[in-house]
Amino acid sequence: MKSASYKPLVHWFACATALTALLPILAGALVTTRNWGMAFPDWPTSDGQNMLLYPWLADWFSGAMDKFGEHGHRLAGMIIGLMSIALVSVTFWKEQRKSVRLLATAVLAGVVLQGLLGGMRVELDQRVLALIHGSFAALVLAVMVTLVVVTSRWWVTFSNEDAPAFHTAWPAKWIYALPFVIYFQFVLGGFVRHLHTGLFEHLFFAIEVLVYVCIVVAIALRSRSEYIQLTAWPLLLFVCFQVGLGLCTWVTKYGLPQAGFVAVSHSAEQIMFRTAHTIVGMLLLSFSVLQALVCLRVHAWSRNGSERVK
């Protein structure tokens, strides 16, 4: 069977799409933090006007920041939609691997579905849909990161010089399960953020995630793969940073009476930490997917002695 070859144009389009996705993610996180999601009662129009013709900048100068933020989020969604269409076009033009074509198609389908979820959230004015909309965004970003990895030069040209990864298969399963553990915690955070419930469950499971990540890092460092080891320490730093953001979010939202700190609703600190906590949660999930993919690539060699993962 003819081996796959590295397609730089596809890879760079995948990278550009993932980076562009951070724009609507940032805008959406800020909109949720500021409770601007229902600034407009209609969709896909904005106050009955075409999305592209709506006088967006006028809201900034008039002080209607809720409409400015929400419409900015919608425009960012259009940009990532166009970028996803371009990604699929380039992938089908340059890439022969069916799995990569399928992933690119999944990115576009995910972006379209995400837009529809956002529209349904507005039309039905349902916070549950806001929860689904936010949770699904993390999955779409994870698929984008997957596409970035499998189109990279490293993935295509990887050889068995770094194998074996583990003596047995069971340690790898801990790494493969990590994205599911982190996503469950992310969804719990969504319940707190959108439905104002599940706070203590979210806090308790944060400890479980921290412990699980420490176990995964220990397993990764015991592997023989320098690539798996390289993803271990950043993952630990990432989760510690996220825990720190969570503590800052708690203090700025609920206050710290013991220290005489009173939380101020919609203060700059509260907005910054709540928004950052959400975004870093998505990035942490994506990084755990990255580590799982690296482990999969390396472990496939150690298990089979030849390249099986295309």
Coordinates of C-alpha atoms in Angstrom, one line a residue:
M1 CA 0.0 0.0 0.0
K2 CA 1.4 3.4 -0.9
S3 CA 2.2 5.5 2.2
A4 CA 0.7 8.8 2.8
S5 CA 2.7 11.9 2.0
Y6 CA 2.8 15.2 3.9
K7 CA 0.6 17.9 2.4
P8 CA 1.7 21.2 3.8
L9 CA -1.2 23.2 2.3
V10 CA -3.7 21.0 4.0
H11 CA -1.8 21.1 7.3
W12 CA -1.5 24.9 7.3
F13 CA -5.2 25.3 6.5
A14 CA -6.0 23.0 9.4
C15 CA -3.8 25.1 11.7
A16 CA -5.4 28.3 10.4
T17 CA -8.9 26.9 10.9
A18 CA -8.2 25.9 14.5
L19 CA -6.7 29.3 15.3
T20 CA -9.6 31.1 13.6
A21 CA -12.0 29.1 15.8
L22 CA -10.5 30.8 18.9
L23 CA -12.1 34.0 17.7
P24 CA -15.8 32.9 18.0
I25 CA -14.8 30.9 21.1
L26 CA -13.5 34.0 22.8
A27 CA -16.4 36.1 21.7
G28 CA -18.9 33.4 22.8
A29 CA -17.3 33.0 26.2
L30 CA -17.4 36.8 26.8
V31 CA -21.0 37.0 25.6
T32 CA -22.0 34.3 28.1
T33 CA -20.0 35.9 31.0
R34 CA -21.7 39.2 30.4
N35 CA -25.1 37.5 29.8
W36 CA -25.4 39.1 26.4
G37 CA -26.8 36.0 24.6
M38 CA -30.3 37.4 24.2
A39 CA -29.2 40.9 23.0
F40 CA -31.2 40.2 19.9
P41 CA -34.5 38.3 19.9
D42 CA -34.0 37.1 16.3
W43 CA -31.6 34.9 14.3
P44 CA -30.0 34.8 11.7
T45 CA -31.0 38.5 11.4
S46 CA -30.0 41.0 14.0
D47 CA -33.0 43.3 15.0
G48 CA -34.5 42.3 11.6
Q49 CA -31.5 43.4 9.6
N50 CA -29.2 41.3 7.5
M51 CA -26.2 40.1 9.5
L52 CA -23.7 41.7 7.1
L53 CA -25.6 44.9 6.8
Y54 CA -26.3 45.5 10.5
P55 CA -24.5 48.7 11.7
W56 CA -22.3 46.8 14.1
L57 CA -19.8 49.5 15.0
A58 CA -22.6 52.0 15.8
D59 CA -23.4 49.9 18.9
W60 CA -19.9 50.5 20.2
F61 CA -20.2 54.2 19.9
S62 CA -23.7 54.3 21.3
G63 CA -22.7 52.1 24.3
A64 CA -24.9 49.1 23.4
M65 CA -22.2 46.7 24.3
D66 CA -24.5 43.7 24.6
K67 CA -25.5 44.0 20.9
F68 CA -21.9 44.8 19.9
G69 CA -20.7 41.7 21.6
E70 CA -23.4 39.3 20.4
H71 CA -23.3 40.5 16.9
G72 CA -19.5 40.3 16.9
H73 CA -19.9 36.7 18.0
R74 CA -22.2 36.0 15.1
L75 CA -19.8 37.6 12.6
A76 CA -16.9 35.5 14.1
G77 CA -19.1 32.4 13.5
M78 CA -19.5 33.4 9.9
I79 CA -15.7 33.7 9.5
I80 CA -15.0 30.2 10.9
G81 CA -17.8 28.9 8.7
L82 CA -16.1 30.3 5.6
M83 CA -12.8 29.0 6.8
S84 CA -14.2 25.5 7.3
I85 CA -15.6 25.5 3.7
A86 CA -12.1 26.5 2.4
L87 CA -10.5 23.8 4.6
V88 CA -12.8 21.1 3.1
S89 CA -12.1 22.3 -0.4
V90 CA -8.3 22.2 0.0
T91 CA -8.4 18.8 1.8
F92 CA -10.4 17.2 -1.0
W93 CA -8.2 18.8 -3.6
K94 CA -4.8 17.8 -2.0
E95 CA -5.4 14.9 0.4
Q96 CA -6.0 11.3 -0.6
R97 CA -6.5 9.8 2.9
K98 CA -10.1 9.1 3.5
S99 CA -9.7 9.5 7.2
V100 CA -8.4 13.1 6.7
R101 CA -11.2 14.0 4.3
L102 CA -13.7 12.6 6.8
L103 CA -12.2 14.7 9.6
A104 CA -12.3 17.9 7.5
T105 CA -15.9 17.2 6.7
A106 CA -16.6 16.6 10.4
V107 CA -15.1 20.0 11.1
L108 CA -17.4 21.7 8.6
A109 CA -20.5 19.8 9.8
G110 CA -19.6 20.6 13.4
V111 CA -19.3 24.3 12.7
V112 CA -22.6 24.3 10.8
L113 CA -24.3 22.5 13.6
Q114 CA -22.8 24.8 16.2
G115 CA -24.2 27.8 14.3
L116 CA -27.6 26.2 14.2
L117 CA -27.4 25.5 18.0
G118 CA -26.6 29.1 18.6
G119 CA -29.6 30.2 16.5
M120 CA -31.9 27.8 18.3
R121 CA -30.7 29.1 21.6
V122 CA -31.8 32.6 20.5
E123 CA -35.1 31.6 18.9
L124 CA -36.2 29.4 21.8
D125 CA -34.5 31.5 24.5
Q126 CA -33.4 28.3 26.3
R127 CA -30.4 28.2 28.7
V128 CA -30.2 24.4 28.2
L129 CA -29.4 25.1 24.5
A130 CA -26.8 27.6 25.7
L131 CA -25.2 24.8 27.7
I132 CA -25.3 22.4 24.7
H133 CA -23.9 25.2 22.4
G134 CA -21.0 25.9 24.7
S135 CA -20.2 22.2 25.4
F136 CA -20.3 21.3 21.7
A137 CA -17.9 24.1 20.8
A138 CA -15.2 22.3 22.8
L139 CA -15.8 19.1 20.8
V140 CA -15.5 21.0 17.5
L141 CA -12.2 22.5 18.6
A142 CA -11.0 19.1 19.6
V143 CA -11.8 17.7 16.1
M144 CA -9.9 20.6 14.6
V145 CA -6.9 19.9 16.7
T146 CA -7.1 16.2 15.7
L147 CA -7.0 17.3 12.0
V148 CA -4.0 19.5 12.7
V149 CA -2.1 16.6 14.2
V150 CA -2.9 13.9 11.6
T151 CA -2.0 16.3 8.8
S152 CA 1.3 17.3 10.4
R153 CA 4.7 16.2 9.0
W154 CA 5.4 14.4 12.2
W155 CA 2.3 12.2 11.9
V156 CA 2.9 11.3 8.3
T157 CA 6.7 10.6 8.4
F158 CA 6.8 9.0 11.9
S159 CA 8.9 5.9 12.0
N160 CA 9.5 3.2 14.6
E161 CA 12.7 4.7 16.0
D162 CA 10.8 6.0 19.0
A163 CA 9.0 2.8 19.7
P164 CA 8.1 1.0 21.9
A165 CA 6.1 3.3 24.1
F166 CA 5.0 0.9 26.9
H167 CA 5.8 -2.6 27.9
T168 CA 2.0 -3.4 28.1
A169 CA -1.1 -1.8 26.6
W170 CA -2.9 -0.8 29.8
P171 CA -0.9 2.4 30.6
A172 CA -1.9 3.8 27.2
K173 CA -5.6 3.4 28.1
W174 CA -5.2 5.9 30.9
I175 CA -4.0 8.5 28.4
Y176 CA -6.8 7.6 25.9
A177 CA -9.4 8.1 28.6
L178 CA -8.1 11.5 29.8
P179 CA -10.1 13.6 27.1
F180 CA -13.3 12.0 28.3
V181 CA -12.5 12.8 31.9
I182 CA -11.7 16.4 31.1
Y183 CA -14.8 16.8 28.9
F184 CA -17.0 15.6 31.6
Q185 CA -15.6 18.2 33.9
F186 CA -16.0 20.8 31.2
V187 CA -19.7 19.9 30.9
L188 CA -20.1 20.2 34.7
G189 CA -18.6 23.7 34.5
G190 CA -21.2 24.4 31.8
F191 CA -24.0 23.5 34.2
V192 CA -22.5 26.0 36.7
R193 CA -22.0 28.7 34.0
H194 CA -25.3 28.4 32.2
L195 CA -27.8 26.8 34.6
H196 CA -26.3 28.0 37.9
T197 CA -26.3 24.5 39.4
G198 CA -23.8 21.7 40.1
L199 CA -21.2 24.0 41.7
F200 CA -20.0 21.6 44.3
E201 CA -20.0 18.7 41.9
H202 CA -17.8 20.7 39.6
L203 CA -15.4 21.6 42.4
F204 CA -15.2 18.0 43.7
F205 CA -14.6 16.6 40.2
A206 CA -11.8 19.2 39.7
I207 CA -9.8 17.4 42.4
E208 CA -10.5 14.1 40.6
V209 CA -9.2 15.5 37.3
L210 CA -6.1 16.9 38.9
V211 CA -5.3 13.5 40.4
Y212 CA -6.0 11.7 37.2
V213 CA -3.8 14.1 35.2
C214 CA -0.9 13.5 37.8
I215 CA -1.4 9.7 37.2
V216 CA -1.3 10.2 33.4
V217 CA 1.8 12.4 33.6
A218 CA 3.5 9.7 35.7
I219 CA 2.6 7.0 33.2
A220 CA 3.8 9.2 30.3
L221 CA 7.1 9.8 32.0
R222 CA 7.6 6.1 32.4
S223 CA 7.1 5.4 28.7
R224 CA 10.1 5.1 26.4
S225 CA 8.8 7.7 24.0
E226 CA 10.3 11.1 24.1
Y227 CA 7.2 12.4 22.3
I228 CA 4.8 11.1 24.9
Q229 CA 7.1 12.5 27.6
L230 CA 7.2 15.9 26.0
T231 CA 3.5 16.2 26.3
A232 CA 3.4 15.3 29.9
W233 CA 4.8 18.3 31.7
P234 CA 2.9 20.9 29.6
L235 CA -0.3 18.9 30.4
L236 CA 0.4 19.1 34.1
L237 CA 1.2 22.9 33.9
F238 CA -2.0 23.4 31.9
V239 CA -4.2 21.7 34.4
C240 CA -2.6 23.5 37.4
F241 CA -3.1 26.8 35.6
Q242 CA -6.8 25.9 35.0
V243 CA -7.2 25.0 38.7
G244 CA -5.7 28.4 39.6
L245 CA -8.1 30.1 37.2
G246 CA -11.0 28.2 38.8
L247 CA -9.9 29.5 42.3
C248 CA -9.7 33.0 41.0
T249 CA -13.1 32.6 39.4
W250 CA -14.6 31.5 42.7
V251 CA -13.1 34.4 44.6
T252 CA -14.1 37.1 42.1
K253 CA -17.6 35.6 41.8
Y254 CA -18.4 34.6 45.4
G255 CA -16.0 36.7 47.4
L256 CA -13.7 35.7 50.2
P257 CA -15.2 37.0 53.5
Q258 CA -12.4 35.7 55.6
A259 CA -10.0 38.0 53.8
G260 CA -12.4 40.9 53.6
F261 CA -12.8 40.6 49.9
V262 CA -16.3 41.3 48.5
A263 CA -17.2 40.1 45.0
V264 CA -18.5 42.8 42.6
S265 CA -20.8 41.6 39.9
H266 CA -19.4 42.1 36.4
S267 CA -16.2 43.6 37.7
A268 CA -13.3 43.5 35.3
E269 CA -11.5 40.8 37.3
Q270 CA -14.6 38.6 37.4
I271 CA -15.2 38.9 33.7
M272 CA -11.6 38.2 32.9
F273 CA -11.2 35.1 35.1
R274 CA -14.6 33.6 34.2
T275 CA -14.0 34.0 30.5
A276 CA -10.4 32.7 30.8
H277 CA -11.5 29.7 32.8
T278 CA -13.9 28.6 30.1
I279 CA -11.4 29.1 27.2
V280 CA -8.5 27.4 29.0
G281 CA -10.9 24.5 29.7
M282 CA -11.4 24.0 26.0
L283 CA -7.7 24.3 25.4
L284 CA -7.0 21.7 28.1
L285 CA -9.4 19.3 26.4
S286 CA -7.7 19.9 23.1
F287 CA -4.3 19.4 24.6
S288 CA -5.4 16.1 26.1
V289 CA -6.6 15.0 22.7
L290 CA -3.2 16.0 21.3
Q291 CA -1.5 13.8 23.9
A292 CA -3.8 10.9 23.2
L293 CA -3.1 11.1 19.5
V294 CA 0.7 11.2 20.1
C295 CA 0.3 8.1 22.3
L296 CA -1.8 6.4 19.7
R297 CA 0.7 7.0 16.9
V298 CA 3.7 5.8 19.0
H299 CA 1.8 2.9 20.6
A300 CA 0.6 1.7 17.1
W301 CA 4.3 1.3 16.1
S302 CA 5.2 -0.5 19.4
R303 CA 2.3 -2.8 19.1
N304 CA 2.4 -3.7 15.4
G305 CA 6.0 -2.9 14.4
S306 CA 4.8 -1.0 11.3
E307 CA 2.7 2.0 10.5
R308 CA -1.0 1.1 10.8
V309 CA -2.6 4.5 11.7
K310 CA -3.2 6.6 8.7

